[in-house]
Coordinates of C-alpha atoms in Angstrom, one line a residue:
X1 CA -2.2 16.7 -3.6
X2 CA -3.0 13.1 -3.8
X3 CA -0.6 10.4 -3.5
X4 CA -1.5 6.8 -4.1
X5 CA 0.1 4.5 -2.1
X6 CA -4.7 -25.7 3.8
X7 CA -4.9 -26.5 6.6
X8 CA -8.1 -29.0 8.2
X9 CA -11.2 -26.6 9.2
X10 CA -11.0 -27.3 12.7
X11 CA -7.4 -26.4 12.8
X12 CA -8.8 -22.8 11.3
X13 CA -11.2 -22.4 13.7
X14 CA -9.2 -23.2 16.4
X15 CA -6.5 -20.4 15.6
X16 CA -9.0 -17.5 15.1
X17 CA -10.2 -19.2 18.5
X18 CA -6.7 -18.7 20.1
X19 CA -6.0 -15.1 18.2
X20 CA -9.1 -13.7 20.2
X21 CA -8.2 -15.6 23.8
X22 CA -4.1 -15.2 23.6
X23 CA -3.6 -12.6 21.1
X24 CA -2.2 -13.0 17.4
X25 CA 1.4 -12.9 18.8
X26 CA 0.6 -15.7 20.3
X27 CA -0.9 -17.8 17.1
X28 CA 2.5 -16.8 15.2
X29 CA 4.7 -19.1 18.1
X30 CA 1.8 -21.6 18.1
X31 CA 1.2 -22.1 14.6
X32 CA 5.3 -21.3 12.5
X33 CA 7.3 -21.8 15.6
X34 CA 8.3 -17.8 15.8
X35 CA 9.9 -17.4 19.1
X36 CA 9.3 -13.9 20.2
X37 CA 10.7 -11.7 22.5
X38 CA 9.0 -10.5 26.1
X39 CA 8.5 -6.7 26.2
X40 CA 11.7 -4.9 26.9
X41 CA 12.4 -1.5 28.8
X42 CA 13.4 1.1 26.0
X43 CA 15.3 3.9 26.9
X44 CA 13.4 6.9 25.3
X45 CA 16.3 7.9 23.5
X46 CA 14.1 8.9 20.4
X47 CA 14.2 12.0 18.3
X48 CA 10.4 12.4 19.2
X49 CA 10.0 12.6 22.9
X50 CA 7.6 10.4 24.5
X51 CA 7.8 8.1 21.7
X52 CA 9.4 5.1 20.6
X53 CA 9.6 2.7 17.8
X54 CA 10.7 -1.0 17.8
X55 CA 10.9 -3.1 14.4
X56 CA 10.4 -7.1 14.1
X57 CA 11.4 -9.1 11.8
X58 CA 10.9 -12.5 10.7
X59 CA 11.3 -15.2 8.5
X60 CA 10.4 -19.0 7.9
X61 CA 9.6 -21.3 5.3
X62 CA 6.2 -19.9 4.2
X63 CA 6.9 -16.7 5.3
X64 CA 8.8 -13.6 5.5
X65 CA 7.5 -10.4 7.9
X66 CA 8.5 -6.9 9.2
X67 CA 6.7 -5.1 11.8
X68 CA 7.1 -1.8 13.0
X69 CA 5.6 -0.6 16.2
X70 CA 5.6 3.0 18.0
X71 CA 4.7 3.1 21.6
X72 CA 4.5 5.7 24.5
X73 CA 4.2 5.5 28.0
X74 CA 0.4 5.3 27.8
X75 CA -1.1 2.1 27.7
X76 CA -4.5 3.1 26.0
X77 CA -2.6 4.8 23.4
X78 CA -0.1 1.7 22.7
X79 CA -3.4 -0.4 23.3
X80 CA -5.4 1.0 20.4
X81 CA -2.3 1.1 17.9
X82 CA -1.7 -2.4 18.9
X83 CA -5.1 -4.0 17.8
X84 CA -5.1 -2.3 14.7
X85 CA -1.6 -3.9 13.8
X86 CA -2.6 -7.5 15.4
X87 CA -5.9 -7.2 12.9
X88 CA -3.8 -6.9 9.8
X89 CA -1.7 -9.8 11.1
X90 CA -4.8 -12.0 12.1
X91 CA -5.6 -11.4 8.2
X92 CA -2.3 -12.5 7.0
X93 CA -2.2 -15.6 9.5
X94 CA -5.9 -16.5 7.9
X95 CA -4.2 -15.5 4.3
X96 CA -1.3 -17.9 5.1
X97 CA -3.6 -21.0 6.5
X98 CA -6.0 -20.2 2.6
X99 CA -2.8 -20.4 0.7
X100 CA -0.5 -22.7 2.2
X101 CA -0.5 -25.5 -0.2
X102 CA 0.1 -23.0 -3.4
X103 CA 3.2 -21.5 -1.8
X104 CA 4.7 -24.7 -1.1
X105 CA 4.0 -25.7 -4.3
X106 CA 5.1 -22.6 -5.9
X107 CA 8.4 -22.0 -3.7
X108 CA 6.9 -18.8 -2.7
X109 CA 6.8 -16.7 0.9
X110 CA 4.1 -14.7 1.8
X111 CA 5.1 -11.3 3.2
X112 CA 3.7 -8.6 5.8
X113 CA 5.4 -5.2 6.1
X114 CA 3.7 -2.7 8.3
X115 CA 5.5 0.3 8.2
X116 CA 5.2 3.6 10.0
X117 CA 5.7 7.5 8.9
X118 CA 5.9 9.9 12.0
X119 CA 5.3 13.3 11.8
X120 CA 5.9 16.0 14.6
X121 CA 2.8 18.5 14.3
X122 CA 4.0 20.5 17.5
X123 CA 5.6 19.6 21.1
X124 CA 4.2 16.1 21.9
X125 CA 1.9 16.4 19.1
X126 CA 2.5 13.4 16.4
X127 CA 0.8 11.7 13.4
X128 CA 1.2 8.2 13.1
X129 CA 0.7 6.6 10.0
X130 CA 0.8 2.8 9.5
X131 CA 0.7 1.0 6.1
X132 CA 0.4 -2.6 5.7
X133 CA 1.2 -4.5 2.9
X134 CA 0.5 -8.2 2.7
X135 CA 1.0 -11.0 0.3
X136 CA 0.1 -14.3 0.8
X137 CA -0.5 -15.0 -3.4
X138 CA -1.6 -14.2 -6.7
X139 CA 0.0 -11.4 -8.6
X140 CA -1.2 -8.7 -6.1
X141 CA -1.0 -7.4 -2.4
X142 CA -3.1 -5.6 -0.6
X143 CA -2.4 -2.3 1.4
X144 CA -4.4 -0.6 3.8
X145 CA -3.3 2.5 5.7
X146 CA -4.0 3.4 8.9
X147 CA -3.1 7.0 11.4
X148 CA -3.4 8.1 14.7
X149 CA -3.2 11.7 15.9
X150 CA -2.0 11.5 19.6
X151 CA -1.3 14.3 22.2
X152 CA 1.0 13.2 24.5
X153 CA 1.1 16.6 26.3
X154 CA -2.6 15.2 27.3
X155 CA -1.6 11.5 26.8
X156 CA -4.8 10.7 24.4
X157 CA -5.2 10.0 20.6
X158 CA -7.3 12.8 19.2
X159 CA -10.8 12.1 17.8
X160 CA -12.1 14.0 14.7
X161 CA -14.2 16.6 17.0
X162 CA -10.7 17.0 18.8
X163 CA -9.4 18.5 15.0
X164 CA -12.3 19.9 13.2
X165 CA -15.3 22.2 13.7
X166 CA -18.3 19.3 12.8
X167 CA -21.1 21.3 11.9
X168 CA -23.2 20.6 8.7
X169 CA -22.0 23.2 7.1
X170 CA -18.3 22.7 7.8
X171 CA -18.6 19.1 6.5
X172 CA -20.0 19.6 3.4
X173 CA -17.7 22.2 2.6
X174 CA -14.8 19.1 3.6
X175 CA -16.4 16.7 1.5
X176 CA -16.6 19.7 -1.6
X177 CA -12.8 20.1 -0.8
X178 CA -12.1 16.4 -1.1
X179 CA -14.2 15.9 -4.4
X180 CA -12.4 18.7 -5.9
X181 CA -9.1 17.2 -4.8
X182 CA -9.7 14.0 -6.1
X183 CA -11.1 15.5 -9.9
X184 CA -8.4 17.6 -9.9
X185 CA -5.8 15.1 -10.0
X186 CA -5.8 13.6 -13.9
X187 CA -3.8 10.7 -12.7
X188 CA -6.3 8.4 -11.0
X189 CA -9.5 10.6 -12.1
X190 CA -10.1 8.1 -14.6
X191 CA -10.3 5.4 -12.0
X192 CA -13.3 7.5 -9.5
X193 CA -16.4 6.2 -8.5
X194 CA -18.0 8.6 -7.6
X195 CA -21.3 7.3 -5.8
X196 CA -18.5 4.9 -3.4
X197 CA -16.5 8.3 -3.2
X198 CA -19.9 10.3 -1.7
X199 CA -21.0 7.2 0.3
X200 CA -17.1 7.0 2.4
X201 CA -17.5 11.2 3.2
X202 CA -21.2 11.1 4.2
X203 CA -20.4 10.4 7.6
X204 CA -17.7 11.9 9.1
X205 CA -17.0 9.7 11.9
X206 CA -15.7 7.4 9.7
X207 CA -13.1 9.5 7.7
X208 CA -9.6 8.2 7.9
X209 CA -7.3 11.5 8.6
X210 CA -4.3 12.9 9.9
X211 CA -2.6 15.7 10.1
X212 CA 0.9 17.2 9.1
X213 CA 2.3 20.6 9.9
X214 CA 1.5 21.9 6.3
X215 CA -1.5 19.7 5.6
X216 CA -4.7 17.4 6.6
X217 CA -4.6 14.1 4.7
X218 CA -7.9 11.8 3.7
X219 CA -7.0 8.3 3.0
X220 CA -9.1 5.4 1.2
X221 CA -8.2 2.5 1.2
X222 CA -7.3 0.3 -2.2
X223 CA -10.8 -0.5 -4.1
X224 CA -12.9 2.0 -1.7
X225 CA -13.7 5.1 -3.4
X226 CA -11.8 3.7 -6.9
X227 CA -11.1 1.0 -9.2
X228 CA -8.2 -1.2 -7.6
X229 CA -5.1 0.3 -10.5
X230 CA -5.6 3.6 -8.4
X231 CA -4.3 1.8 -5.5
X232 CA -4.5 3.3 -1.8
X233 CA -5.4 7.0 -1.8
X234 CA -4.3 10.2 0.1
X235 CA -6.2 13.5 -0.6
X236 CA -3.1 16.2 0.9
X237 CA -5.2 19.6 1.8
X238 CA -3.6 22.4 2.6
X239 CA -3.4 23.7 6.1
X240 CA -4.3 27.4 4.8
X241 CA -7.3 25.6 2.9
X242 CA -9.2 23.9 5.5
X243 CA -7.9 25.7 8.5
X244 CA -11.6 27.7 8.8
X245 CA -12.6 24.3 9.5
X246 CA -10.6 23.7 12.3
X247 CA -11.3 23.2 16.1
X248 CA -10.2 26.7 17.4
X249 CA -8.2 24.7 20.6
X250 CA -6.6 22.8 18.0
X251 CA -5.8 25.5 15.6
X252 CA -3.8 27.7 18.2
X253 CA -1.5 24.6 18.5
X254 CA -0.6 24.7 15.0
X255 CA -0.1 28.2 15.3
X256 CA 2.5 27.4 18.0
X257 CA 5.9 27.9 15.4
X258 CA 8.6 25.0 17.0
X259 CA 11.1 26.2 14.2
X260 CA 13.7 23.4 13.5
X261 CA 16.9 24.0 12.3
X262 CA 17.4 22.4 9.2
X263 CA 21.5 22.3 8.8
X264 CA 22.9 20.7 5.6
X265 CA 25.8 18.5 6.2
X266 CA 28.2 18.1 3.9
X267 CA 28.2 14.6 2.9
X268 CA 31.7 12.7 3.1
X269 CA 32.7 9.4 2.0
X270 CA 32.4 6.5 3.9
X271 CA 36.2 6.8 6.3
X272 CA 39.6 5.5 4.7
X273 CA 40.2 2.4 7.1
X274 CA 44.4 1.2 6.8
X275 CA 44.9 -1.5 4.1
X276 CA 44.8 -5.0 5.1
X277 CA 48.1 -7.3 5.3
X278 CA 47.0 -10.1 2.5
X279 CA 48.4 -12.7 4.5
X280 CA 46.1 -11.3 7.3
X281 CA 43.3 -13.5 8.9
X282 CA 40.1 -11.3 9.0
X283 CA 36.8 -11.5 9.9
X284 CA 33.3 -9.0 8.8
X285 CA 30.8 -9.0 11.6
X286 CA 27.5 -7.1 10.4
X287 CA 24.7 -6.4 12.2
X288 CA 21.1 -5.7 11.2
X289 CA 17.9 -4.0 11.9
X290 CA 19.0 -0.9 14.0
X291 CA 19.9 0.6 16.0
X292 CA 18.4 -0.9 19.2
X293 CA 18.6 2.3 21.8
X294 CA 19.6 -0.6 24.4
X295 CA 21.5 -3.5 22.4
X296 CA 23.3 -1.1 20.0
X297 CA 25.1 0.6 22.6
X298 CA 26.0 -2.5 24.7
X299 CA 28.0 -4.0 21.3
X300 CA 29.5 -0.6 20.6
X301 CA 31.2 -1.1 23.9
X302 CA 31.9 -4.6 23.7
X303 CA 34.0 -3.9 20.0
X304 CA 35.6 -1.1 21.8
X305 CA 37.0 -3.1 24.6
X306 CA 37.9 -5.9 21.8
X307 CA 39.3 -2.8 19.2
X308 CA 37.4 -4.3 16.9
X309 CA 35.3 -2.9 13.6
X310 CA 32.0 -4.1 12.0
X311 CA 29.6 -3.0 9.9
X312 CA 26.0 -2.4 10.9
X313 CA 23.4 -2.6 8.4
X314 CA 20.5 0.1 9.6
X315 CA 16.7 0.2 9.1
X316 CA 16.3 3.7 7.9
X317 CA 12.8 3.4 10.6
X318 CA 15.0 3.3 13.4
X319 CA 17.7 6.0 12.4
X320 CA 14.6 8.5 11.8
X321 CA 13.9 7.7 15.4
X322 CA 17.7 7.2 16.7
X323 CA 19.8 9.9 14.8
X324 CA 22.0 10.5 17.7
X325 CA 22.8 6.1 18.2
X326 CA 23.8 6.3 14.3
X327 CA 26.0 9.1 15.0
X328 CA 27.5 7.3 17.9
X329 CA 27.9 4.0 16.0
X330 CA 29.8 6.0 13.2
X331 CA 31.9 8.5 15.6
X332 CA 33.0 4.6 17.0
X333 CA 34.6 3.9 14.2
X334 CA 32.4 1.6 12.6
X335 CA 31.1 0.7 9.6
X336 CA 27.3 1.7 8.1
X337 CA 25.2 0.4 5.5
X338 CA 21.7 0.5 4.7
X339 CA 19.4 -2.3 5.2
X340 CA 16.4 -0.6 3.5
X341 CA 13.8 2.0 4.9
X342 CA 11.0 -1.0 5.8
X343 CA 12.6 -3.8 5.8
X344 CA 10.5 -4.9 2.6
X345 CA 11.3 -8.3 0.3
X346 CA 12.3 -5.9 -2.5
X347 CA 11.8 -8.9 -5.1
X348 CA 8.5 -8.5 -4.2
X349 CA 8.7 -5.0 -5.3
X350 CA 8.3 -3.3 -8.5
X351 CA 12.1 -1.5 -9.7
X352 CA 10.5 2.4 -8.9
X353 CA 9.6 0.9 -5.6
X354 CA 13.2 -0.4 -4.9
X355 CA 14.2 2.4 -5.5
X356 CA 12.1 4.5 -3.3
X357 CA 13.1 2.0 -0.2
X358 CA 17.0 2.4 -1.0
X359 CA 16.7 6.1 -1.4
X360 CA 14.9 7.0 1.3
X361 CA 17.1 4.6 4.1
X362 CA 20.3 6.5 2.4
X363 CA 18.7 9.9 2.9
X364 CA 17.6 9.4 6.3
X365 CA 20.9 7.8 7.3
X366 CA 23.0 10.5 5.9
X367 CA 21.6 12.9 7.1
X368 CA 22.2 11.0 10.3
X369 CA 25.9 10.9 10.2
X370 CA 26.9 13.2 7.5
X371 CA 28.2 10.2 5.8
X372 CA 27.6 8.9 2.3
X373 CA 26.0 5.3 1.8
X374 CA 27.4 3.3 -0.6
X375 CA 26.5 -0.4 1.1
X376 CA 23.2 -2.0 1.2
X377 CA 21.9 -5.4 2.3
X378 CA 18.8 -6.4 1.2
X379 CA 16.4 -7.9 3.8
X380 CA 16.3 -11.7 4.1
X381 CA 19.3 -11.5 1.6
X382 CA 16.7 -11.3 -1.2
X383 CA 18.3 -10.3 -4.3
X384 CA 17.5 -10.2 -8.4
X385 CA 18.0 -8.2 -11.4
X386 CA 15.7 -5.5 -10.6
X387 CA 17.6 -4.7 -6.8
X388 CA 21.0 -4.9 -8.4
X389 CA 19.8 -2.4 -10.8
X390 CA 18.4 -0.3 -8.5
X391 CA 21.9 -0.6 -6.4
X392 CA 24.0 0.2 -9.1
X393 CA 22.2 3.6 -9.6
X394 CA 23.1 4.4 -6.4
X395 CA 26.7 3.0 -6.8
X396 CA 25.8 0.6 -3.7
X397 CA 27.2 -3.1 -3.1
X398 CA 25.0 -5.9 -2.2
X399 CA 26.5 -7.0 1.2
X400 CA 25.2 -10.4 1.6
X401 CA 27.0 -13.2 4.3
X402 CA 29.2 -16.4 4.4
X403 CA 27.9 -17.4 8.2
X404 CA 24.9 -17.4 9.4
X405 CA 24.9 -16.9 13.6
X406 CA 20.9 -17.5 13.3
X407 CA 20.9 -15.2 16.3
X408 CA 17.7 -14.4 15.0
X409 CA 16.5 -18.0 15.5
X410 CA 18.0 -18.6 19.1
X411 CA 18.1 -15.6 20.9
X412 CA 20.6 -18.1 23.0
X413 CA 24.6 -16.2 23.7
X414 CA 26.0 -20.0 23.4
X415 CA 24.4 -20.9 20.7
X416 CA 25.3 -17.9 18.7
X417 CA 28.9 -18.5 19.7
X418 CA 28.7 -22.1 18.8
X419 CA 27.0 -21.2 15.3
X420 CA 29.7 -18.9 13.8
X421 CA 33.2 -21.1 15.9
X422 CA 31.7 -24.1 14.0
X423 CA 31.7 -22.4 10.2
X424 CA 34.1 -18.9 10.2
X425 CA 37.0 -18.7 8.3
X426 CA 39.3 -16.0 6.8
X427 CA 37.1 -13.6 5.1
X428 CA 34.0 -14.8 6.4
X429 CA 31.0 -12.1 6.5
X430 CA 28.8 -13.1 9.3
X431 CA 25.4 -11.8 9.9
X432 CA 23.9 -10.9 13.5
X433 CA 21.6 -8.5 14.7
X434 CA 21.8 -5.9 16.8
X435 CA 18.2 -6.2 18.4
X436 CA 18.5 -8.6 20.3
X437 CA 19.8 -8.7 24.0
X438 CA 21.1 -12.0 23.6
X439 CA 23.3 -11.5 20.7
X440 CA 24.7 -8.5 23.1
X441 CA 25.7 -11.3 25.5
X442 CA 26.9 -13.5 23.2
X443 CA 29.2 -11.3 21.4
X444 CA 32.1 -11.0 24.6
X445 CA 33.0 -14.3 24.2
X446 CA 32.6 -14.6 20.4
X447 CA 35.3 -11.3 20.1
X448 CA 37.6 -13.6 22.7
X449 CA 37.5 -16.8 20.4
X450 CA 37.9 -15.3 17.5
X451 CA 40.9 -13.1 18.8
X452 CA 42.5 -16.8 19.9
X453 CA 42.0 -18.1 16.8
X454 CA 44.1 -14.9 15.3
X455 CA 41.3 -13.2 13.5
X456 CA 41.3 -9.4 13.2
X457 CA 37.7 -8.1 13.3
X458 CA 37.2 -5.3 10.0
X459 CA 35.0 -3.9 8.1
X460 CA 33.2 -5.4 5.0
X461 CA 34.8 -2.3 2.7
X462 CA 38.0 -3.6 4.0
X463 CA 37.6 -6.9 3.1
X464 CA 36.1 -5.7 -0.4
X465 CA 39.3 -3.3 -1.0
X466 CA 41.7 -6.4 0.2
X467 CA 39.8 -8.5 -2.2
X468 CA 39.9 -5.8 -5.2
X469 CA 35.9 -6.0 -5.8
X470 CA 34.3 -2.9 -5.9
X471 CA 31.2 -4.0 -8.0
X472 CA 27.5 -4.1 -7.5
X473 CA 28.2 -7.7 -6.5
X474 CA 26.3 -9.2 -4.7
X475 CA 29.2 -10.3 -2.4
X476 CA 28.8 -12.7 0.5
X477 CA 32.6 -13.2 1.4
X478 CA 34.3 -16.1 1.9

């Protein structure tokens, strides 16, 4: 199967300067003002033991950005993913500084999403697969793809001679497999070059692969083996096809069967909260981009003390890797939505892509809390004909806000309180996240305000059914 997926010069020179000294991270504060957060201590809570996942987001003038990031306890391992993810964001920085003047001019924001697909091969045996995407203008973006097969029963990414049998004979027969594969398929065979295909298999150290319990995948990146409308390429082989190629240690671990049971829950509608008084003062808190295996739980029992509801907004990244949080946020009581599978600007997107990210965060979350999805909030609130057509074949509401907390911006408890006191009001929707510590402090004392002030804390399909709109929307409250 294949699948295809102005700054002055000195100024320049002195970032890619400071990107090698201090790290990328480190050019993003200098250069847009990006505050970021110090490392924190992750409960390993995830559904793949040994490792985790953490998402950032963020967003400024020229720019919008979503990164997600698996780690382990091994430094090497995290080391290696790490640089791969701070080159494709030294390359947006540089695309940024080339293009800075045209997206002022044009009122447009560069984007980066890095994404990451997981797959569980055996105990402590995972495929990682990054993809970036980056636009920083013109009418295209560019993706490359990157994986990593890692062993975390012997804490070490696996090299190629760690997966297959690299004799001449066995690699020609890969390469034959490959060519076949990509002939075979009538959809980009138009688009091969041959000659670039031969030259990227004729050494074998510098295949891109991974492996998934029923296959091993070659990728090529956009414009290497084919014409650029073929896009990024994966060549999917089947296990049974190339296992006589295998490394015989690494064979018997695939033959190791961790069966897991695949239950099919019976998907319910989102819980009948009680009707609102329509005299009543209420307030919608939200909260995006979980669940946080540390911040999540510390609001759930903050709105428990308080009695209060919200609405969280999940990255369908994070449920893959926190089913169990999800559950706990619904079993609460509360409120979820989807806030996309990546975290993409989906007016960036094409409509089948839009799709794809809705569908996929709705599946995953689901399947999470046996509940149906039928709220969505695009990321950075970006909205337009195609992703409210898109949402209204999934009979999902846009869910945007009224008040802003810019948590996101301040990572400061009093300043978060400050932010929404200073511009709530009945039937305000206000946007926080719930990945960040300090919106976990600051929300004790927001809950104690707004209970003075004689707000009720609800859902957003509460205030929706007290304000009789049950449309696509998009609805931002009042």
């Amino acid at each position: 199967m294949i699948r295809r997926i102005k700054l002055p010069g000195w100024i320049v020179i002195f970032l890619l300067l400071a990107g090698i000294v201090f790290g990328i991270d480190k050019v993003f504060v200098k250069v847009f003002g990006e505050s970021l957060e110090p490392n924190e201590k992750i409960v390993d809570s995830s559904v793949y033991p040994g490792l985790n996942i953490e998402t950032k987001t963020r967003e400024t003038d020229l720019y919008t950005s979503s990164v997600s990031k698996p780690y382990t306890d091994n430094e090497q391992i995290n080391k290696l993913m790490n640089e791969w993810i701070d080159e494709q964001e030294e390359a947006f920085t540089s695309g940024i500084e080339e293009s800075k003047n045209m997206l002022e001019e044009n009122d447009f924001r560069a984007h980066l999403n890095i994404q990451v697909d997981t797959e569980k091969i055996a105990d402590k045996l995972y495929t990682i697969e990054f993809q970036a995407y980056q636009i920083t203008g013109g009418a295209n973006g560019i993706t490359k793809i990157k994986s990593f097969v890692m062993d975390l029963n012997e804490n070490k990414l696996l090299q190629i001679d760690d997966v297959f049998q690299l004799n001449k004979s066995s690699i020609q027969d890969i390469q034959e497999l490959i060519m076949n594969k990509l002939h075979s398929n009538e959809e980009i065979k138009p688009y091969i070059l041959d000659e670039e295909a031969e030259k990227a298999l004729n050494d074998s150290n510098n295949w891109k692969w991974s492996v998934t319990p029923d296959n091993v995948i070659f990728y090529f990146d956009e414009y290497e083996i084919a014409a650029g409308a073929a896009g990024s390429i994966k060549v999917e082989i089947p296990i049974k096809e190339i296992k006589p190629y295998l490394n015989e240690t690494f064979a018997k671990k695939l033959n190791i069967e961790l069966t897991e049971e695949e239950t099919e829950k019976e998907k319910k509608s989102t819980e009948d909260y009680p009707q609102l008084d329509p005299d009543g003062k209420y307030v919608a808190l939200t909260f995006d981009d979980g669940p946080h295996p540390e911040v999540t739980p510390r609001i759930l029992d903050t709105l428990k003390k308080h009695d209060a509801k919200a609405t969280f907004f999940m990255l369908g990244t994070q449920v893959e890797y926190y089913p169990e949080l999800s559950k706990k946020v619904m079993e609460a009581g509360h409120e979820i939505g989807s806030h996309t599978m990546n975290h993409y600007d989906l007016t960036a997107l094409e409509l089948n892509q839009i799709i794809v990210e809705m569908q996929q965060s709705n599946d995953i979350i689901e399947k999470a809390t046996g509940r149906t999805i039928n709220l969505l909030r695009p990321p950075y609130g970006a909205s337009n004909s195609d992703v409210e057509q898109a949402a209204s074949g999934m009979d999902n509401s846009l869910i945007m806000w009224s008040v802003d907390s810019l948590d996101w911006k301040s990572r400061n408890a009093a300043a978060v309180n400050e932010e929404v006191m200073s511009n709530v009001s009945p039937g305000s929707i206000v946007l926080m996240h719930d990945i960040h510590p300090s919106t976990a402090d600051a929300l004790p004392q927001l809950l104690t305000s707004l209970e003075e002030q004689g707000y009720q804390m609800v859902t957003v399909s509460q205030l929706l059914e007290l304000w009789d709109e049950k449309d696509v929307g998009p609805h931002y409250g009042k």
